[in-house]
Coordinates of C-alpha atoms and ligand atoms in Angstrom, one line a residue:
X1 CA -36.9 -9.1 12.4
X2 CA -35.1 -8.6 9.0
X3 CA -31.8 -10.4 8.9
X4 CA -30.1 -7.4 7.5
X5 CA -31.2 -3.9 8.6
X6 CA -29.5 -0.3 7.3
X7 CA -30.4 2.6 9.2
X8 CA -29.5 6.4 7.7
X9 CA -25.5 5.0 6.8
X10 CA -23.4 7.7 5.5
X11 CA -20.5 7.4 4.7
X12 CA -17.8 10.0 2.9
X13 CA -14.4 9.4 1.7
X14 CA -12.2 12.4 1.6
X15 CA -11.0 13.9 -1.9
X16 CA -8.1 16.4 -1.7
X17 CA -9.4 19.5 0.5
X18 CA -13.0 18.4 0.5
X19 CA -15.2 15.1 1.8
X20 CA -17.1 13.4 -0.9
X21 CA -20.4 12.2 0.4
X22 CA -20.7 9.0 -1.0
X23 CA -23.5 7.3 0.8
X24 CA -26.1 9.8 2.4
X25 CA -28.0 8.2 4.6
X26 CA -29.3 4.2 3.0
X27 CA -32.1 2.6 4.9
X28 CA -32.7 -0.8 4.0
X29 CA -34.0 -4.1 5.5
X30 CA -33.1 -7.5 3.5
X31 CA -35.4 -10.4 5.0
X32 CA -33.8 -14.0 5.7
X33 CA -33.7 -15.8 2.2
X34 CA -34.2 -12.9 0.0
X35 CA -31.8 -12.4 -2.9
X36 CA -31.8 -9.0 -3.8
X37 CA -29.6 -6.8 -6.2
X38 CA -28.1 -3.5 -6.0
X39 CA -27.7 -1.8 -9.3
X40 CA -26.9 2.0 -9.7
X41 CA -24.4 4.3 -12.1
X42 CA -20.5 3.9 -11.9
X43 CA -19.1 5.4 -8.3
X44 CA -22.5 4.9 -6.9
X45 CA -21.1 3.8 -3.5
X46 CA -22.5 -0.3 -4.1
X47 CA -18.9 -1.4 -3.2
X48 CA -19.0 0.9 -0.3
X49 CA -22.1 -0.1 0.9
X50 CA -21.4 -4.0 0.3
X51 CA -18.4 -3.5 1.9
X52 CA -19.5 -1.9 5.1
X53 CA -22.5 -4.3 5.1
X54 CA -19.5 -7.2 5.0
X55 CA -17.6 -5.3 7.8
X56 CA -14.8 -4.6 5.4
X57 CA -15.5 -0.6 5.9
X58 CA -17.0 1.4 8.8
X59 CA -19.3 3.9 8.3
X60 CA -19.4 7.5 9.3
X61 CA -22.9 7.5 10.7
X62 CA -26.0 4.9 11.3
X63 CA -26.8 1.5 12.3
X64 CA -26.3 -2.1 10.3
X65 CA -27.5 -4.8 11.9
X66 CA -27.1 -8.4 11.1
X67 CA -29.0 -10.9 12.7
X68 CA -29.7 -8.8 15.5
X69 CA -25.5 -7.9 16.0
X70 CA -25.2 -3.9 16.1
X71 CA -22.2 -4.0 14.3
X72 CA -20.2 -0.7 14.4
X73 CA -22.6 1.1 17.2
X74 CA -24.4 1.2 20.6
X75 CA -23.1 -1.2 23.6
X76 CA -22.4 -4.2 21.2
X77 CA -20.0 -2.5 19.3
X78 CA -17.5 -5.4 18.1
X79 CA -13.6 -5.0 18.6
X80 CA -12.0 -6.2 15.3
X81 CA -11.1 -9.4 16.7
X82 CA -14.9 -10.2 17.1
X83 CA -15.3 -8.1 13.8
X84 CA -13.2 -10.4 12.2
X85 CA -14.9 -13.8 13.7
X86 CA -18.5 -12.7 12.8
X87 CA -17.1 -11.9 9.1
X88 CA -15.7 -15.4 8.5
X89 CA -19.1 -17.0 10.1
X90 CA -21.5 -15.0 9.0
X91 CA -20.4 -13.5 6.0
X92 CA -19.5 -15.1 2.4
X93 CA -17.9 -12.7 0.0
X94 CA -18.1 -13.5 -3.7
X95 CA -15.2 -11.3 -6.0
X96 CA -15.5 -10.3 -9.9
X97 CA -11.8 -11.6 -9.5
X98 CA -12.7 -14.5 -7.4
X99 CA -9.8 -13.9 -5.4
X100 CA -8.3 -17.6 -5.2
X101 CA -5.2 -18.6 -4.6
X102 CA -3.2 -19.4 -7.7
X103 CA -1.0 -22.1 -5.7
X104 CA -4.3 -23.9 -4.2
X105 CA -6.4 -26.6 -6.0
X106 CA -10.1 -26.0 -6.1
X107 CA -10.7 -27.6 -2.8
X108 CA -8.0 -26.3 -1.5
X109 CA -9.2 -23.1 -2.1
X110 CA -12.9 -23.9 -1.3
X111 CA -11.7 -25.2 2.6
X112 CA -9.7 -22.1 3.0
X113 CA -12.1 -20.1 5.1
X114 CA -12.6 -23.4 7.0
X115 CA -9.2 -23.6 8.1
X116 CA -9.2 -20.3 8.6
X117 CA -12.2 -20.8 11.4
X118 CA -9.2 -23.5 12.9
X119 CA -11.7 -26.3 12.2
X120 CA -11.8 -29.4 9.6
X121 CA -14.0 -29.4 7.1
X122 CA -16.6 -32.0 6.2
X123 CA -15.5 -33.5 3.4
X124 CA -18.7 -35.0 2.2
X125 CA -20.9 -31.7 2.3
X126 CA -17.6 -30.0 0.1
X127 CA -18.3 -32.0 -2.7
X128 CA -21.6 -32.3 -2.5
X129 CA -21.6 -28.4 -2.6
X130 CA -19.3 -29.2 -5.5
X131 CA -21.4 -31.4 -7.6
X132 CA -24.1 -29.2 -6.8
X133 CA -22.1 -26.2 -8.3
X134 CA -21.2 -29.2 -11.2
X135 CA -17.2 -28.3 -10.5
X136 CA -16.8 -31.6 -9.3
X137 CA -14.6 -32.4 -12.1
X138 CA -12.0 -29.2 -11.0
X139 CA -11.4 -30.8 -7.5
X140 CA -7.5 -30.8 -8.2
X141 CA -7.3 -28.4 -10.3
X142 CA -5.5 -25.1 -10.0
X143 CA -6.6 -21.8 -11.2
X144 CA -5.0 -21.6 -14.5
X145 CA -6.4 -24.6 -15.4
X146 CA -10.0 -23.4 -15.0
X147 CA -12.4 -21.2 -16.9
X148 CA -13.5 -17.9 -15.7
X149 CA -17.3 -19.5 -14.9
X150 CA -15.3 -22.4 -13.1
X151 CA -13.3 -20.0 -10.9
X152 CA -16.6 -18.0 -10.1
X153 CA -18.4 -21.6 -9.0
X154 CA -15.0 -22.6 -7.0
X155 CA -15.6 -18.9 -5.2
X156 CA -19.4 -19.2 -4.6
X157 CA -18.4 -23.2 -3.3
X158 CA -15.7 -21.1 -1.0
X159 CA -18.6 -18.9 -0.3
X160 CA -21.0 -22.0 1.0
X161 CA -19.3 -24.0 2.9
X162 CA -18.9 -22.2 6.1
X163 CA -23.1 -22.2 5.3
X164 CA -22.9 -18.3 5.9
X165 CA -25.8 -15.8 6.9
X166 CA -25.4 -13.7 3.4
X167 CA -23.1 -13.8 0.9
X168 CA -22.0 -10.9 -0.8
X169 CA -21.1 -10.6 -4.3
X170 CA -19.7 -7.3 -5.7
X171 CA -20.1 -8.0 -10.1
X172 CA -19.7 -11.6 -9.5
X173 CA -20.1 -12.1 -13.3
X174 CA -18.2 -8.7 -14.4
X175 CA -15.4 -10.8 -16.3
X176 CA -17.5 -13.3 -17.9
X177 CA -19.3 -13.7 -21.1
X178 CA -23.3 -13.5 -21.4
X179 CA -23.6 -17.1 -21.0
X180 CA -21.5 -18.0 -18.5
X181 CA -22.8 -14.6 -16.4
X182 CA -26.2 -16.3 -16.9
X183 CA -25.2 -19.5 -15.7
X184 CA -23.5 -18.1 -12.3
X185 CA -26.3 -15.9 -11.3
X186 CA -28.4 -18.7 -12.2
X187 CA -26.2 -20.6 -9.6
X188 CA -26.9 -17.5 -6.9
X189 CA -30.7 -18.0 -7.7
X190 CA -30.3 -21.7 -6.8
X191 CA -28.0 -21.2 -3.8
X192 CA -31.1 -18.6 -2.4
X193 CA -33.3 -21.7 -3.6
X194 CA -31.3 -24.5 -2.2
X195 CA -29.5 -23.6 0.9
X196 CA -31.7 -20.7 1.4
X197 CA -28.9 -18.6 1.3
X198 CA -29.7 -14.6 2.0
X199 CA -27.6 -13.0 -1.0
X200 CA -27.0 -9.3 -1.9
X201 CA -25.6 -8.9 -5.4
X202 CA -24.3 -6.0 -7.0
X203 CA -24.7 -5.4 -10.7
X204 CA -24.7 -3.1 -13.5
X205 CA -26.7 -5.7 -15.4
X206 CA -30.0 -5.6 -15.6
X207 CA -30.1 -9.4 -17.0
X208 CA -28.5 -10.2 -13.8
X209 CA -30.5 -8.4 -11.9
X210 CA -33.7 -10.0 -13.1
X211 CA -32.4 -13.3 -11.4
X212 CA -33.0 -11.7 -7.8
X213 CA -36.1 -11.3 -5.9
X214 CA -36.3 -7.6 -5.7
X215 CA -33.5 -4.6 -6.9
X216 CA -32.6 -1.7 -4.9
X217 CA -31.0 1.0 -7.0
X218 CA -28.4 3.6 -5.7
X219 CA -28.6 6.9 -6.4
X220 CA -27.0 10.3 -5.6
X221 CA -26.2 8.7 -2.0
X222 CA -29.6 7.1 -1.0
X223 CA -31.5 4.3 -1.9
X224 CA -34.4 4.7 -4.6
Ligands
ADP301 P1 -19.5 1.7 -7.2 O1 -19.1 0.4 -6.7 O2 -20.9 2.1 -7.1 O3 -18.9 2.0 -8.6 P2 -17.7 2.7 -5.0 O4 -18.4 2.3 -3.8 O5 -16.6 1.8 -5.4 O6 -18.8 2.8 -6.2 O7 -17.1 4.1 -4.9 C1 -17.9 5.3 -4.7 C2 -17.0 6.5 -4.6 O8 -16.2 6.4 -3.5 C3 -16.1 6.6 -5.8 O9 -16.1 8.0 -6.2 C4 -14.8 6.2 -5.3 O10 -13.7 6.8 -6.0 C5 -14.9 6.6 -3.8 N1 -14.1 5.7 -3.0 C6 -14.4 4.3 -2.8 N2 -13.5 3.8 -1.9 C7 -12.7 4.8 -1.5 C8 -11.5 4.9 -0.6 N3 -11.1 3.8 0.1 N4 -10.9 6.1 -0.5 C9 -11.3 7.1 -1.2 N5 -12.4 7.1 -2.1 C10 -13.0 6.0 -2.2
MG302 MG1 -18.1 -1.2 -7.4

Protein backbone atom coordinates (compact mmCIF):
# COMPACT_ATOMS: atom_id res chain seq x y z
CA UNK A 1 0.00 0.00 0.00
CA UNK A 2 1.35 3.53 -1.03
CA UNK A 3 1.33 5.90 1.97
CA UNK A 4 -0.25 8.58 -0.09
CA UNK A 5 -2.80 7.72 -2.82
CA UNK A 6 -4.85 10.46 -5.25
CA UNK A 7 -7.67 9.10 -7.05
CA UNK A 8 -9.36 11.38 -10.13
CA UNK A 9 -9.26 14.87 -7.52
CA UNK A 10 -10.87 17.76 -9.04
CA UNK A 11 -11.18 20.46 -7.71
CA UNK A 12 -12.55 24.13 -9.19
CA UNK A 13 -12.59 27.40 -7.56
CA UNK A 14 -15.24 29.75 -8.85
CA UNK A 15 -14.15 32.96 -10.93
CA UNK A 16 -17.02 35.64 -11.27
CA UNK A 17 -19.97 33.87 -13.22
CA UNK A 18 -17.98 30.82 -14.20
CA UNK A 19 -16.02 27.70 -12.25
CA UNK A 20 -12.35 27.50 -13.06
CA UNK A 21 -11.33 23.85 -13.22
CA UNK A 22 -8.22 23.90 -11.62
CA UNK A 23 -7.33 20.31 -10.88
CA UNK A 24 -9.13 17.72 -13.30
CA UNK A 25 -8.91 14.66 -12.07
CA UNK A 26 -4.82 13.89 -10.38
CA UNK A 27 -4.12 10.30 -9.77
CA UNK A 28 -1.09 9.70 -7.85
CA UNK A 29 0.44 7.19 -5.38
CA UNK A 30 3.65 8.53 -3.32
CA UNK A 31 5.30 5.34 -1.57
CA UNK A 32 6.56 5.55 2.25
CA UNK A 33 10.08 7.29 2.07
CA UNK A 34 9.85 8.75 -1.31
CA UNK A 35 10.69 12.41 -1.79
CA UNK A 36 9.14 13.50 -4.72
CA UNK A 37 8.57 17.06 -6.38
CA UNK A 38 5.83 18.72 -8.03
CA UNK A 39 6.80 21.29 -10.60
CA UNK A 40 4.40 22.75 -13.23
CA UNK A 41 3.62 26.59 -14.79
CA UNK A 42 2.43 29.53 -12.50
CA UNK A 43 -1.52 28.80 -11.39
CA UNK A 44 -0.89 25.13 -12.02
CA UNK A 45 -3.05 24.12 -8.96
CA UNK A 46 0.51 22.63 -6.90
CA UNK A 47 -0.69 24.80 -3.89
CA UNK A 48 -4.12 23.44 -4.36
CA UNK A 49 -3.21 20.08 -4.55
CA UNK A 50 -0.58 20.29 -1.63
CA UNK A 51 -3.07 21.83 0.26
CA UNK A 52 -5.90 19.39 -0.15
CA UNK A 53 -3.27 16.59 0.17
CA UNK A 54 -2.42 18.54 3.80
CA UNK A 55 -6.21 18.74 4.54
CA UNK A 56 -6.07 22.46 4.33
CA UNK A 57 -8.69 22.35 1.26
CA UNK A 58 -11.36 19.84 0.30
CA UNK A 59 -11.84 18.68 -2.92
CA UNK A 60 -14.78 18.63 -5.29
CA UNK A 61 -14.43 15.07 -6.40
CA UNK A 62 -12.15 11.84 -5.67
CA UNK A 63 -10.31 9.96 -3.03
CA UNK A 64 -6.90 10.93 -0.99
CA UNK A 65 -5.86 8.54 1.14
CA UNK A 66 -3.06 8.70 3.66
CA UNK A 67 -1.97 5.87 5.33
CA UNK A 68 -4.91 4.01 4.71
CA UNK A 69 -7.34 7.18 6.32
CA UNK A 70 -10.07 8.09 3.42
CA UNK A 71 -9.83 11.52 4.19
CA UNK A 72 -12.75 13.61 2.71
CA UNK A 73 -14.93 10.49 1.46
CA UNK A 74 -16.68 7.04 1.98
CA UNK A 75 -17.69 5.93 5.78
CA UNK A 76 -14.34 7.30 7.29
CA UNK A 77 -15.00 10.61 6.37
CA UNK A 78 -13.21 12.82 9.23
CA UNK A 79 -15.26 15.67 11.07
CA UNK A 80 -12.82 18.65 11.28
CA UNK A 81 -12.02 18.02 14.76
CA UNK A 82 -10.42 14.62 13.62
CA UNK A 83 -9.39 16.57 10.47
CA UNK A 84 -7.54 18.83 12.50
CA UNK A 85 -5.76 15.97 14.88
CA UNK A 86 -4.62 13.82 11.94
CA UNK A 87 -3.06 17.21 10.34
CA UNK A 88 -0.95 18.01 13.43
CA UNK A 89 0.19 14.16 13.59
CA UNK A 90 0.56 13.23 10.44
CA UNK A 91 1.24 16.10 8.47
CA UNK A 92 4.40 18.64 8.56
CA UNK A 93 3.92 21.72 6.54
CA UNK A 94 7.00 23.58 5.43
CA UNK A 95 6.16 27.61 4.08
CA UNK A 96 8.26 29.78 1.53
CA UNK A 97 7.57 32.28 4.46
CA UNK A 98 8.25 29.79 7.11
CA UNK A 99 5.43 31.10 9.02
CA UNK A 100 7.20 31.55 12.62
CA UNK A 101 6.25 33.48 15.09
CA UNK A 102 8.21 36.71 15.37
CA UNK A 103 7.78 36.81 19.30
CA UNK A 104 9.05 32.97 19.78
CA UNK A 105 12.75 31.90 19.95
CA UNK A 106 13.73 29.07 17.63
CA UNK A 107 12.77 26.44 19.97
CA UNK A 108 10.01 28.07 20.94
CA UNK A 109 8.83 27.99 17.64
CA UNK A 110 10.11 24.49 16.84
CA UNK A 111 7.89 22.89 20.08
CA UNK A 112 4.90 24.83 18.95
CA UNK A 113 3.07 22.11 17.14
CA UNK A 114 3.98 19.98 20.25
CA UNK A 115 2.26 21.99 22.52
CA UNK A 116 -0.26 22.31 20.34
CA UNK A 117 -0.70 18.23 20.47
CA UNK A 118 -1.15 19.20 24.56
CA UNK A 119 2.05 17.15 25.14
CA UNK A 120 5.79 18.05 26.31
CA UNK A 121 8.33 17.74 24.13
CA UNK A 122 11.50 15.78 24.36
CA UNK A 123 13.93 18.02 24.80
CA UNK A 124 16.92 15.90 23.82
CA UNK A 125 15.53 14.57 20.36
CA UNK A 126 14.76 18.81 19.65
CA UNK A 127 18.19 19.60 19.65
CA UNK A 128 19.44 16.73 18.35
CA UNK A 129 16.99 17.58 15.30
CA UNK A 130 18.66 20.88 15.74
CA UNK A 131 22.28 20.06 15.53
CA UNK A 132 21.32 17.83 12.81
CA UNK A 133 19.70 20.83 10.90
CA UNK A 134 23.22 22.72 12.30
CA UNK A 135 20.73 25.57 13.89
CA UNK A 136 21.92 24.65 17.15
CA UNK A 137 23.56 27.95 17.56
CA UNK A 138 19.85 29.84 16.94
CA UNK A 139 18.20 28.04 19.97
CA UNK A 140 17.27 31.53 21.55
CA UNK A 141 17.17 33.38 18.91
CA UNK A 142 14.24 35.21 17.48
CA UNK A 143 13.29 35.60 13.97
CA UNK A 144 14.84 38.86 13.06
CA UNK A 145 17.86 37.69 14.22
CA UNK A 146 18.20 34.84 11.77
CA UNK A 147 18.92 34.43 8.07
CA UNK A 148 16.40 33.40 5.58
CA UNK A 149 18.19 29.69 5.29
CA UNK A 150 18.08 29.65 9.27
CA UNK A 151 14.37 30.34 9.45
CA UNK A 152 13.73 27.73 6.66
CA UNK A 153 15.92 24.96 9.00
CA UNK A 154 13.92 26.35 12.25
CA UNK A 155 10.61 25.47 10.02
CA UNK A 156 11.76 22.07 8.61
CA UNK A 157 13.03 21.41 12.65
CA UNK A 158 9.16 22.61 13.43
CA UNK A 159 8.30 20.24 10.67
CA UNK A 160 10.30 17.07 12.46
CA UNK A 161 9.61 16.94 15.64
CA UNK A 162 6.12 15.65 15.82
CA UNK A 163 8.23 12.88 13.47
CA UNK A 164 5.28 13.31 10.91
CA UNK A 165 4.00 10.89 8.01
CA UNK A 166 4.92 13.57 5.10
CA UNK A 167 5.90 16.85 5.20
CA UNK A 168 4.76 19.26 2.81
CA UNK A 169 6.69 22.07 1.47
CA UNK A 170 4.97 24.54 -0.95
CA UNK A 171 8.63 26.64 -2.59
CA UNK A 172 10.39 25.99 0.57
CA UNK A 173 13.46 27.78 -0.90
CA UNK A 174 11.32 30.57 -2.99
CA UNK A 175 12.95 33.48 -0.96
CA UNK A 176 16.36 32.32 -0.79
CA UNK A 177 19.42 32.68 -2.76
CA UNK A 178 20.91 29.73 -5.00
CA UNK A 179 23.10 28.58 -2.23
CA UNK A 180 21.20 28.70 0.51
CA UNK A 181 18.11 27.01 -1.72
CA UNK A 182 20.74 24.34 -2.36
CA UNK A 183 21.61 23.82 1.10
CA UNK A 184 17.80 23.42 2.37
CA UNK A 185 16.71 21.03 -0.23
CA UNK A 186 19.85 19.34 0.50
CA UNK A 187 18.47 19.33 4.18
CA UNK A 188 14.89 17.70 2.59
CA UNK A 189 17.11 15.08 0.83
CA UNK A 190 18.75 14.23 4.23
CA UNK A 191 15.58 14.36 6.28
CA UNK A 192 14.04 11.62 3.43
CA UNK A 193 17.59 9.96 4.17
CA UNK A 194 17.71 10.22 7.81
CA UNK A 195 14.42 10.01 9.40
CA UNK A 196 13.00 8.50 6.34
CA UNK A 197 10.70 11.16 6.13
CA UNK A 198 8.06 10.82 3.04
CA UNK A 199 8.24 14.58 1.51
CA UNK A 200 6.27 16.19 -1.33
CA UNK A 201 8.00 19.41 -2.51
CA UNK A 202 6.73 21.91 -4.80
CA UNK A 203 9.02 23.78 -7.01
CA UNK A 204 9.45 25.89 -10.05
CA UNK A 205 13.11 24.85 -9.87
CA UNK A 206 14.38 22.37 -11.62
CA UNK A 207 17.74 22.44 -9.49
CA UNK A 208 15.50 21.75 -6.65
CA UNK A 209 13.78 19.35 -8.15
CA UNK A 210 16.82 17.25 -9.07
CA UNK A 211 17.33 16.71 -5.23
CA UNK A 212 13.99 14.41 -5.09
CA UNK A 213 13.52 10.95 -6.08
CA UNK A 214 11.14 11.27 -8.82
CA UNK A 215 9.05 14.73 -10.27
CA UNK A 216 5.47 14.84 -11.11
CA UNK A 217 4.64 17.79 -13.33
CA UNK A 218 1.16 19.55 -13.34
CA UNK A 219 -0.36 20.36 -16.34
CA UNK A 220 -3.65 21.80 -17.71
CA UNK A 221 -5.37 20.02 -14.53
CA UNK A 222 -3.80 16.53 -14.51
CA UNK A 223 -0.75 15.00 -13.80
CA UNK A 224 1.92 14.34 -16.71
P1 LIG B 1 0.18 27.19 -8.27
O1 LIG B 1 0.57 26.90 -6.87
O2 LIG B 1 0.45 26.06 -9.21
O3 LIG B 1 0.78 28.46 -8.79
P2 LIG B 1 -2.48 27.50 -7.15
O4 LIG B 1 -2.86 26.14 -6.70
O5 LIG B 1 -2.05 28.46 -6.13
O6 LIG B 1 -1.41 27.39 -8.34
O7 LIG B 1 -3.72 28.15 -7.91
C1 LIG B 1 -4.33 27.57 -9.04
C2 LIG B 1 -5.45 28.46 -9.51
O8 LIG B 1 -6.50 28.45 -8.57
C3 LIG B 1 -5.05 29.92 -9.71
O9 LIG B 1 -5.70 30.38 -10.86
C4 LIG B 1 -5.59 30.58 -8.46
O10 LIG B 1 -5.91 31.91 -8.73
C5 LIG B 1 -6.81 29.75 -8.15
N1 LIG B 1 -7.11 29.70 -6.72
C6 LIG B 1 -6.30 29.15 -5.78
N2 LIG B 1 -6.85 29.23 -4.56
C7 LIG B 1 -8.05 29.86 -4.72
C8 LIG B 1 -9.12 30.25 -3.84
N3 LIG B 1 -9.06 29.97 -2.53
N4 LIG B 1 -10.18 30.86 -4.39
C9 LIG B 1 -10.25 31.12 -5.70
N5 LIG B 1 -9.29 30.78 -6.59
C10 LIG B 1 -8.20 30.17 -6.12
MG1 LIG C 1 1.75 27.87 -5.48
Amino acid sequence: MSLIEVRNLKKSYPLGDINLNILKGINVNIENGEFVAIMGPSGSGKSTLLRILGTLDVPDEGTVKIGGADIYGGGTKLSDKQLSEFRRRNIGFVYQDYNLFPEYTAYENIVFPVHLDKRREDKDEVIEIMEKLGIEHCRDKFPFEMSGGEKQRVSLARALVNNPDVILADEPTGNLDAETSSEVAALLRNASDMFGQTIVMVTHDRQMADFADRVLVIKDGVVR
